[in-house]
Structure formats: C-alpha cells, structure tokens
Short mmCIF file of C-alpha atoms in Angstrom, two decimals:
data_model
loop_
_atom_site.label_atom_id
_atom_site.label_comp_id
_atom_site.label_asym_id
_atom_site.label_seq_id
_atom_site.Cartn_x
_atom_site.Cartn_y
_atom_site.Cartn_z
CA MET A 701 -2.09 39.62 -58.06
CA PRO A 702 -0.21 38.75 -54.86
CA ALA A 703 1.68 35.45 -54.95
CA GLY A 704 -0.52 32.58 -53.85
CA ALA A 705 -3.79 34.50 -54.29
CA ASP A 706 -6.67 32.78 -56.08
CA ASP A 707 -7.46 33.97 -59.60
CA GLN A 708 -10.79 33.64 -61.39
CA SER A 709 -9.78 30.72 -63.63
CA GLY A 710 -10.37 28.08 -60.99
CA LYS A 711 -6.79 26.85 -61.34
CA ILE A 712 -4.57 26.24 -58.33
CA PRO A 713 -1.68 28.73 -58.27
CA ALA A 714 1.56 27.01 -59.19
CA MET A 715 3.21 27.78 -55.88
CA ASP A 716 0.42 25.97 -53.98
CA GLN A 717 0.76 22.74 -55.93
CA PRO A 718 3.01 20.00 -54.53
CA PRO A 719 6.03 19.22 -56.68
CA PRO A 720 5.52 16.50 -59.30
CA LEU A 721 6.90 13.04 -58.61
CA ALA A 722 9.85 13.62 -60.94
CA GLN A 723 11.09 16.42 -58.67
CA LEU A 724 10.86 14.44 -55.45
CA ARG A 725 13.72 12.49 -53.90
CA LEU A 726 12.19 9.04 -54.09
CA PRO A 727 12.63 6.58 -51.22
CA MET A 728 15.38 4.09 -51.92
CA SER A 729 18.35 2.43 -50.23
CA GLN A 730 21.34 1.74 -52.41
CA GLU A 731 23.09 0.12 -49.45
CA ALA A 732 20.21 -2.31 -48.82
CA GLU A 733 19.90 -3.24 -52.50
CA GLU A 734 23.59 -3.95 -52.87
CA ALA A 735 23.83 -5.76 -49.52
CA LEU A 736 20.92 -8.02 -50.51
CA LEU A 737 22.49 -8.97 -53.82
CA GLY A 738 25.83 -9.59 -52.14
CA ALA A 739 24.17 -11.69 -49.44
CA VAL A 740 22.58 -13.96 -52.05
CA LEU A 741 25.91 -14.38 -53.80
CA LEU A 742 27.51 -15.29 -50.45
CA ASP A 743 24.67 -17.63 -49.44
CA PRO A 744 22.43 -18.63 -52.38
CA LYS A 745 19.97 -20.31 -49.99
CA ALA A 746 18.96 -16.81 -48.86
CA TYR A 747 17.48 -16.16 -52.29
CA LEU A 748 14.39 -18.31 -51.75
CA SER A 749 13.29 -16.61 -48.54
CA VAL A 750 13.55 -13.16 -50.11
CA ALA A 751 12.19 -14.08 -53.54
CA ALA A 752 8.93 -15.03 -51.82
CA PHE A 753 8.08 -11.33 -51.43
CA LEU A 754 10.53 -9.35 -53.58
CA ASN A 755 10.27 -8.72 -57.33
CA PRO A 756 12.85 -7.28 -59.75
CA GLU A 757 10.85 -4.05 -60.15
CA ASP A 758 11.16 -3.44 -56.40
CA PHE A 759 14.76 -2.38 -57.00
CA PHE A 760 15.26 1.33 -57.65
CA ILE A 761 18.69 1.02 -59.26
CA LYS A 762 18.32 -0.49 -62.70
CA ARG A 763 21.44 -2.62 -62.68
CA ASN A 764 20.36 -4.17 -59.40
CA GLU A 765 17.00 -4.99 -60.98
CA TYR A 766 18.82 -6.72 -63.85
CA ILE A 767 20.83 -8.80 -61.39
CA TRP A 768 17.71 -9.92 -59.49
CA LYS A 769 16.11 -10.90 -62.81
CA ALA A 770 19.21 -12.98 -63.55
CA PHE A 771 18.86 -14.64 -60.13
CA ASN A 772 15.26 -15.51 -61.02
CA ARG A 773 16.27 -17.06 -64.33
CA LEU A 774 19.05 -19.11 -62.76
CA ASN A 775 16.76 -20.37 -60.03
CA ASP A 776 13.99 -21.23 -62.50
CA ARG A 777 16.42 -23.45 -64.39
CA GLY A 778 17.71 -25.05 -61.20
CA GLU A 779 21.22 -23.71 -61.74
CA PRO A 780 23.45 -22.49 -58.88
CA ILE A 781 23.78 -18.80 -58.12
CA ASP A 782 27.34 -17.52 -57.82
CA ASN A 783 29.67 -14.93 -59.34
CA VAL A 784 30.43 -17.02 -62.42
CA THR A 785 26.88 -18.13 -63.28
CA LEU A 786 25.56 -14.61 -62.67
CA ALA A 787 28.14 -13.06 -64.99
CA GLN A 788 27.37 -15.64 -67.69
CA GLU A 789 23.63 -15.09 -67.37
CA LEU A 790 23.97 -11.33 -67.61
CA ALA A 791 26.27 -11.72 -70.63
CA ALA A 792 23.67 -13.95 -72.28
CA LEU A 793 21.11 -11.22 -71.72
CA ASP A 794 23.56 -8.63 -73.07
CA LEU A 795 23.41 -6.84 -69.72
CA LEU A 796 26.84 -7.54 -68.25
CA ASP A 797 28.30 -4.22 -69.36
CA GLU A 798 25.09 -2.45 -68.29
CA ILE A 799 25.60 -3.47 -64.65
CA GLY A 800 29.30 -2.53 -64.59
CA GLY A 801 30.83 -5.85 -65.55
CA PRO A 802 32.41 -8.49 -63.28
CA PRO A 803 34.02 -5.82 -61.04
CA TYR A 804 30.58 -4.69 -59.85
CA ILE A 805 29.64 -8.28 -58.99
CA THR A 806 32.87 -8.66 -57.03
CA ASN A 807 32.21 -5.42 -55.17
CA LEU A 808 28.76 -6.64 -54.18
CA VAL A 809 30.30 -9.62 -52.43
CA ASN A 810 33.20 -7.71 -50.87
CA ASN A 811 31.02 -4.89 -49.51
CA THR A 812 28.30 -7.07 -47.96
CA PRO A 813 28.55 -7.14 -44.15
CA THR A 814 26.92 -10.56 -43.73
CA ALA A 815 24.63 -12.96 -45.54
CA MET A 816 22.69 -13.65 -42.32
CA HIS A 817 20.58 -10.51 -42.71
CA ALA A 818 19.50 -11.06 -46.32
CA GLU A 819 15.79 -11.10 -45.43
CA ILE A 820 16.11 -7.84 -43.52
CA TYR A 821 17.86 -6.23 -46.49
CA GLY A 822 15.04 -7.50 -48.69
CA GLU A 823 12.43 -5.97 -46.38
CA LEU A 824 14.20 -2.61 -46.58
CA VAL A 825 14.15 -2.78 -50.39
CA SER A 826 10.48 -3.81 -50.38
CA ARG A 827 9.43 -1.00 -48.02
CA ALA A 828 11.16 1.62 -50.13
CA ALA A 829 9.45 0.23 -53.25
CA THR A 830 6.05 0.44 -51.53
CA ARG A 831 6.67 4.05 -50.57
CA ARG A 832 7.59 4.87 -54.17
CA ARG A 833 4.39 3.21 -55.40
CA LEU A 834 2.38 5.23 -52.88
CA LEU A 835 3.97 8.42 -54.17
CA GLN A 836 3.16 7.38 -57.73
CA ALA A 837 -0.41 6.65 -56.70
CA ALA A 838 -0.62 10.05 -54.99
CA ASP A 839 0.63 11.74 -58.16
CA SER A 840 -1.96 9.84 -60.18
CA ILE A 841 -4.74 10.72 -57.72
CA ARG A 842 -3.79 14.39 -57.85
CA ALA A 843 -3.97 14.37 -61.65
CA ILE A 844 -7.35 12.65 -61.57
CA ALA A 845 -8.70 15.06 -58.94
CA LEU A 846 -7.67 18.07 -61.02
CA ASP A 847 -9.46 16.77 -64.13
CA GLN A 848 -12.68 18.78 -64.07
CA GLU A 849 -14.14 16.69 -66.89
CA LEU A 850 -14.34 13.54 -64.76
CA PRO A 851 -17.47 12.87 -62.62
CA ILE A 852 -16.66 12.83 -58.92
CA ASP A 853 -17.72 9.16 -58.62
CA LYS A 854 -15.20 8.28 -61.31
CA VAL A 855 -12.53 10.32 -59.51
CA ILE A 856 -13.14 8.49 -56.22
CA SER A 857 -13.27 5.07 -57.88
CA ASP A 858 -10.03 5.62 -59.83
CA ALA A 859 -8.31 6.99 -56.74
CA GLU A 860 -9.28 3.91 -54.73
CA GLN A 861 -8.06 1.62 -57.50
CA SER A 862 -4.70 3.40 -57.47
CA LEU A 863 -4.31 2.69 -53.77
CA PHE A 864 -5.57 -0.89 -54.10
CA ALA A 865 -2.93 -1.52 -56.75
CA VAL A 866 -0.33 -0.73 -54.08
CA SER A 867 -1.98 -2.73 -51.29
CA ASN A 868 -2.53 -5.77 -53.52
CA ASN A 869 1.19 -5.83 -54.23
CA GLN A 870 1.79 -6.22 -50.49
CA ILE A 871 -0.47 -9.26 -50.11
CA LYS A 872 1.56 -12.41 -49.66
CA ARG A 873 0.69 -15.88 -48.50
CA GLU A 874 2.96 -18.39 -46.87
CA PHE A 875 3.17 -22.13 -47.29
CA VAL A 876 0.89 -24.02 -44.93
CA PRO A 877 2.08 -27.51 -43.95
CA LEU A 878 -0.54 -30.16 -44.66
CA TRP A 879 -0.53 -31.34 -41.06
CA ASP A 880 -1.45 -27.82 -39.88
CA ALA A 881 -4.18 -27.46 -42.50
CA ALA A 882 -5.58 -30.92 -41.71
CA SER A 883 -5.53 -30.20 -37.98
CA ASP A 884 -7.36 -26.90 -38.47
CA PHE A 885 -9.93 -28.61 -40.68
CA TYR A 886 -10.59 -31.33 -38.11
CA ASP A 887 -10.96 -28.79 -35.29
CA GLU A 888 -13.51 -26.91 -37.39
CA PHE A 889 -15.21 -30.15 -38.35
CA GLU A 890 -15.59 -31.22 -34.71
CA LYS A 891 -17.07 -27.85 -33.84
CA LEU A 892 -19.63 -28.03 -36.61
CA LEU A 893 -20.36 -31.75 -36.34
CA SER A 894 -22.77 -31.13 -33.47
CA LEU A 895 -24.86 -28.90 -35.73
CA GLY A 896 -26.02 -31.74 -37.93
CA SER A 897 -24.93 -34.69 -40.01
CA GLY A 898 -23.18 -33.71 -43.21
CA MET A 899 -22.64 -30.11 -42.07
CA VAL A 900 -19.12 -28.91 -42.91
CA GLY A 901 -19.76 -25.18 -43.40
CA THR A 902 -21.52 -22.46 -41.49
CA PRO A 903 -25.22 -23.40 -41.33
CA SER A 904 -27.90 -21.03 -42.57
CA GLY A 905 -30.60 -22.37 -40.30
CA PHE A 906 -32.64 -23.70 -43.24
CA LYS A 907 -32.33 -27.49 -43.35
CA ALA A 908 -33.12 -27.88 -47.04
CA LEU A 909 -30.58 -25.23 -48.03
CA ASP A 910 -27.93 -26.63 -45.69
CA GLY A 911 -28.56 -30.10 -47.13
CA LEU A 912 -27.91 -28.70 -50.59
CA LEU A 913 -24.84 -26.60 -49.80
CA GLY A 914 -23.49 -28.32 -46.70
CA GLY A 915 -23.66 -24.88 -45.07
CA PHE A 916 -21.91 -21.75 -46.26
CA GLN A 917 -18.34 -22.52 -47.26
CA LYS A 918 -15.36 -20.23 -46.76
CA SER A 919 -14.38 -18.18 -49.82
CA ASP A 920 -17.67 -18.99 -51.58
CA LEU A 921 -19.80 -16.29 -53.18
CA VAL A 922 -23.44 -17.39 -53.01
CA VAL A 923 -26.02 -15.24 -54.78
CA PHE A 924 -29.70 -15.39 -53.80
CA ALA A 925 -32.06 -13.58 -56.11
CA GLY A 926 -35.78 -13.06 -56.40
CA ARG A 927 -38.41 -10.67 -57.65
CA PRO A 928 -39.39 -7.65 -55.52
CA GLY A 929 -41.56 -8.48 -52.54
CA MET A 930 -40.49 -12.12 -52.36
CA GLY A 931 -38.92 -11.74 -48.91
CA LYS A 932 -35.21 -11.58 -49.76
CA THR A 933 -34.46 -9.08 -46.99
CA SER A 934 -36.40 -11.01 -44.35
CA TRP A 935 -34.67 -14.21 -45.37
CA MET A 936 -31.25 -12.52 -45.28
CA LEU A 937 -31.87 -11.12 -41.81
CA THR A 938 -33.05 -14.52 -40.56
CA VAL A 939 -29.83 -16.13 -41.77
CA ALA A 940 -27.69 -13.26 -40.47
CA LEU A 941 -29.17 -13.53 -36.99
CA TYR A 942 -28.83 -17.31 -36.96
CA VAL A 943 -25.18 -17.20 -38.01
CA ALA A 944 -24.37 -14.36 -35.61
CA ARG A 945 -25.80 -16.41 -32.73
CA LEU A 946 -23.29 -19.12 -33.62
CA GLY A 947 -20.54 -16.59 -33.00
CA ALA A 948 -19.66 -15.78 -36.61
CA ARG A 949 -19.19 -12.13 -37.51
CA VAL A 950 -21.71 -10.85 -40.03
CA ALA A 951 -21.57 -7.63 -42.07
CA ILE A 952 -24.71 -6.37 -43.79
CA PHE A 953 -24.47 -3.80 -46.57
CA THR A 954 -27.92 -2.42 -47.27
CA MET A 955 -28.89 -0.09 -50.09
CA GLU A 956 -32.65 -0.51 -49.73
CA MET A 957 -33.21 0.75 -46.19
CA GLY A 958 -31.36 2.53 -43.41
CA VAL A 959 -29.93 1.12 -40.20
CA GLU A 960 -33.02 2.10 -38.19
CA GLN A 961 -35.33 0.24 -40.56
CA MET A 962 -33.08 -2.80 -40.47
CA VAL A 963 -33.14 -2.82 -36.67
CA GLN A 964 -36.93 -2.47 -36.71
CA ARG A 965 -37.19 -5.57 -38.88
CA ILE A 966 -34.79 -7.51 -36.66
CA VAL A 967 -36.74 -6.56 -33.53
CA ALA A 968 -40.03 -7.45 -35.22
CA MET A 969 -38.64 -10.88 -36.10
CA GLU A 970 -37.38 -11.37 -32.54
CA THR A 971 -40.57 -10.28 -30.78
CA GLY A 972 -43.37 -11.08 -33.19
CA ILE A 973 -44.52 -7.46 -32.92
CA ARG A 974 -45.73 -5.95 -36.19
CA LEU A 975 -43.54 -3.33 -37.87
CA GLN A 976 -46.35 -0.77 -37.83
CA GLN A 977 -46.63 -1.10 -34.06
CA LEU A 978 -42.91 -0.55 -33.64
CA ARG A 979 -43.02 2.52 -35.88
CA THR A 980 -45.86 4.08 -33.91
CA ALA A 981 -44.87 2.73 -30.46
CA GLU A 982 -48.40 1.32 -30.04
CA ILE A 983 -47.51 -1.73 -27.97
CA SER A 984 -48.87 -3.31 -24.82
CA PRO A 985 -46.91 -3.64 -21.55
CA GLY A 986 -46.33 -7.32 -22.32
CA GLU A 987 -45.02 -6.47 -25.79
CA GLN A 988 -42.77 -3.82 -24.28
CA THR A 989 -41.28 -6.49 -22.02
CA ARG A 990 -40.65 -8.72 -25.05
CA LEU A 991 -39.11 -5.73 -26.82
CA THR A 992 -36.72 -5.03 -23.95
CA GLU A 993 -35.67 -8.67 -23.77
CA ALA A 994 -35.12 -8.82 -27.54
CA ILE A 995 -32.96 -5.69 -27.53
CA SER A 996 -30.87 -7.23 -24.76
CA ARG A 997 -30.41 -10.46 -26.76
CA ILE A 998 -29.41 -8.89 -30.05
CA SER A 999 -27.25 -6.07 -28.70
CA ASN A 1000 -24.22 -8.31 -28.12
CA LEU A 1001 -24.40 -10.18 -31.42
CA PRO A 1002 -21.35 -9.71 -33.72
CA LEU A 1003 -23.50 -8.16 -36.47
CA PHE A 1004 -22.59 -4.92 -38.24
CA ILE A 1005 -24.68 -2.80 -40.63
CA ASP A 1006 -23.54 -0.34 -43.29
CA ASP A 1007 -26.29 1.68 -44.99
CA THR A 1008 -24.07 3.80 -47.25
CA PRO A 1009 -26.28 4.68 -50.25
CA SER A 1010 -25.18 3.53 -53.73
CA ILE A 1011 -22.07 1.84 -52.33
CA THR A 1012 -19.81 0.32 -54.99
CA PRO A 1013 -17.99 -3.02 -54.71
CA THR A 1014 -14.72 -1.11 -54.42
CA GLU A 1015 -16.06 1.03 -51.57
CA MET A 1016 -17.44 -2.07 -49.88
CA ARG A 1017 -14.02 -3.68 -50.05
CA THR A 1018 -12.49 -0.54 -48.52
#
C-alpha cells in the first residue's frame, strides 16, 4: 500500500497523525523564568504583583518551580525574600541541591537585567504555560476523538471541558477599592430608584415578584418551574421583553420551540393577534398595521435567541 493511503481498518496511517506531545518542542522561556526569579530577589515587592496571576506549576523548568514555591512559603509566613532566606527555605525542603545550590541563586541575581520588568517577565512565563496547557488539551482531545467506543456527545463534552480547564486557569480578578464599588452601587441604585420603591435589582415587571425578590439580582440563579401548559414560556417572554426594553441584554436558550415560533409568540403578545392568525396570515388591514408597528418596536431590542436542540450547560456556556 502506498505511504499515506487509507487501509480498511479505519485507523489513521501513522504518517498522517500529528506527533505526540512528548515529541513536540514545548513553549517555554528559560530567560524569562530566570529573569523573573532574579527580579524578585532584587526587589521582593515585585513578588506580590506577579503572584496574583502566576503559580509554581506555570514554570517549565523544575528548579524554577521549586524556587517560586519557596517564595510562596516565605511570603505566607511574612518573612522577607532574599538570597539567604531562599537558600534556607530550599534547604528545609531538601531542595537546595536540586536547584543547583547557592551558586544558582547568585546567578539569578547577577544575570537579571532589571527588577523593573518583573511583571512583564511573569506574563511571558504565564503565556508559555498557557500554550503548553493548550497543547496538552489538544493531545487529550485527539485521544478522545480517536476512541471509537465513546459516544460523539461524550467526545464533544470532554473536549470542551479540556479547553475550559485552560480558560478557567486564565480567569483572574483584581482588587476593587470599596469607594469604587460603593460609587458603582449608588449609580446603579439611582438608575433603578425611579422604577419603584425598594427596587435594587432588575425588575421583572411583576410587582408581587419584584416585591419578593427586589428585582433580579446580579449573579443570582433563579429557577421558575411549573407543570406543562402552565404558561412558563409566555411568562418568560413577558419578562424578557420587559427587561430588554429597560436596555438590559437578554439571551434566551429554547429547547421547546424554534426561533420562528418564539418570534410568533412575541409578536402575538405585542399585537394581541392570535397565534393561529399569524401562522396562516389571516389578518385584517388594521391588524397588519399593528403587526408592522410591533416588528419595528421589537427589532431593536437587545434580545438574542438560541434554539440549538438538546443544548448542554457546557455548550450554553461556550
């Protein structure tokens, strides 16, 4: 069989497969890792700004990972970071010889251009670590995709989780000064105050519900349930339209009906025209005018619909 030709086994010829992760030259920067460690030893205050986003496992070179772990331990105990305390900490962990002894620590300081760019060095280390994780995820996804025993839904779900594991590692929050948070809260409060007494969240348009919840609050997950035919969809659309008119962006994920059906319901609610009439286009000239006006009103609302069938929470998050 010619090289690269398909055989009857269903297997991918070896020459067509990408090399495994172990054979790739993984992204890393020895210079950035060493410069970062040296910068912290020169200016220990630089540690805090970098430690906010960098972890020991982000280092590719093992001895540099050990040193960053030692920095973490020293900082956690409130002890100063310098050549002496670092060497003692590594010795206590039985890692001093592993990293090359005191001479390696001295070299880190002597070979560092400046401590001013510590955060930039840290970003370089972090980016390389993210690229390595992406390659590991790609290797994992390839192995999952080649497993013929796994259902395709399981393959897709596991592949997404592999990528999310990388993206989640990149999420970082910064400190928010109380005066900024309080100012933002008051601005939001003033904006919503005109909507009704006691309203501190986004109103639903239903007074009794808003009185109970104080409106929809940020970061809250509110579940509304009911038996079939109780009007959950109509209620949801009523709230969605009300909130969208206030300028809030609304996303609707529907697994019961398609986009066209959802729009029909919205138009019916806006015009008072029965759904059956809209489906058959049996409307009067006056109703057609109301229909045109309703379409004009709702077309610019910040409301988005996704009717992907059997969508999973992971896919929704994507």
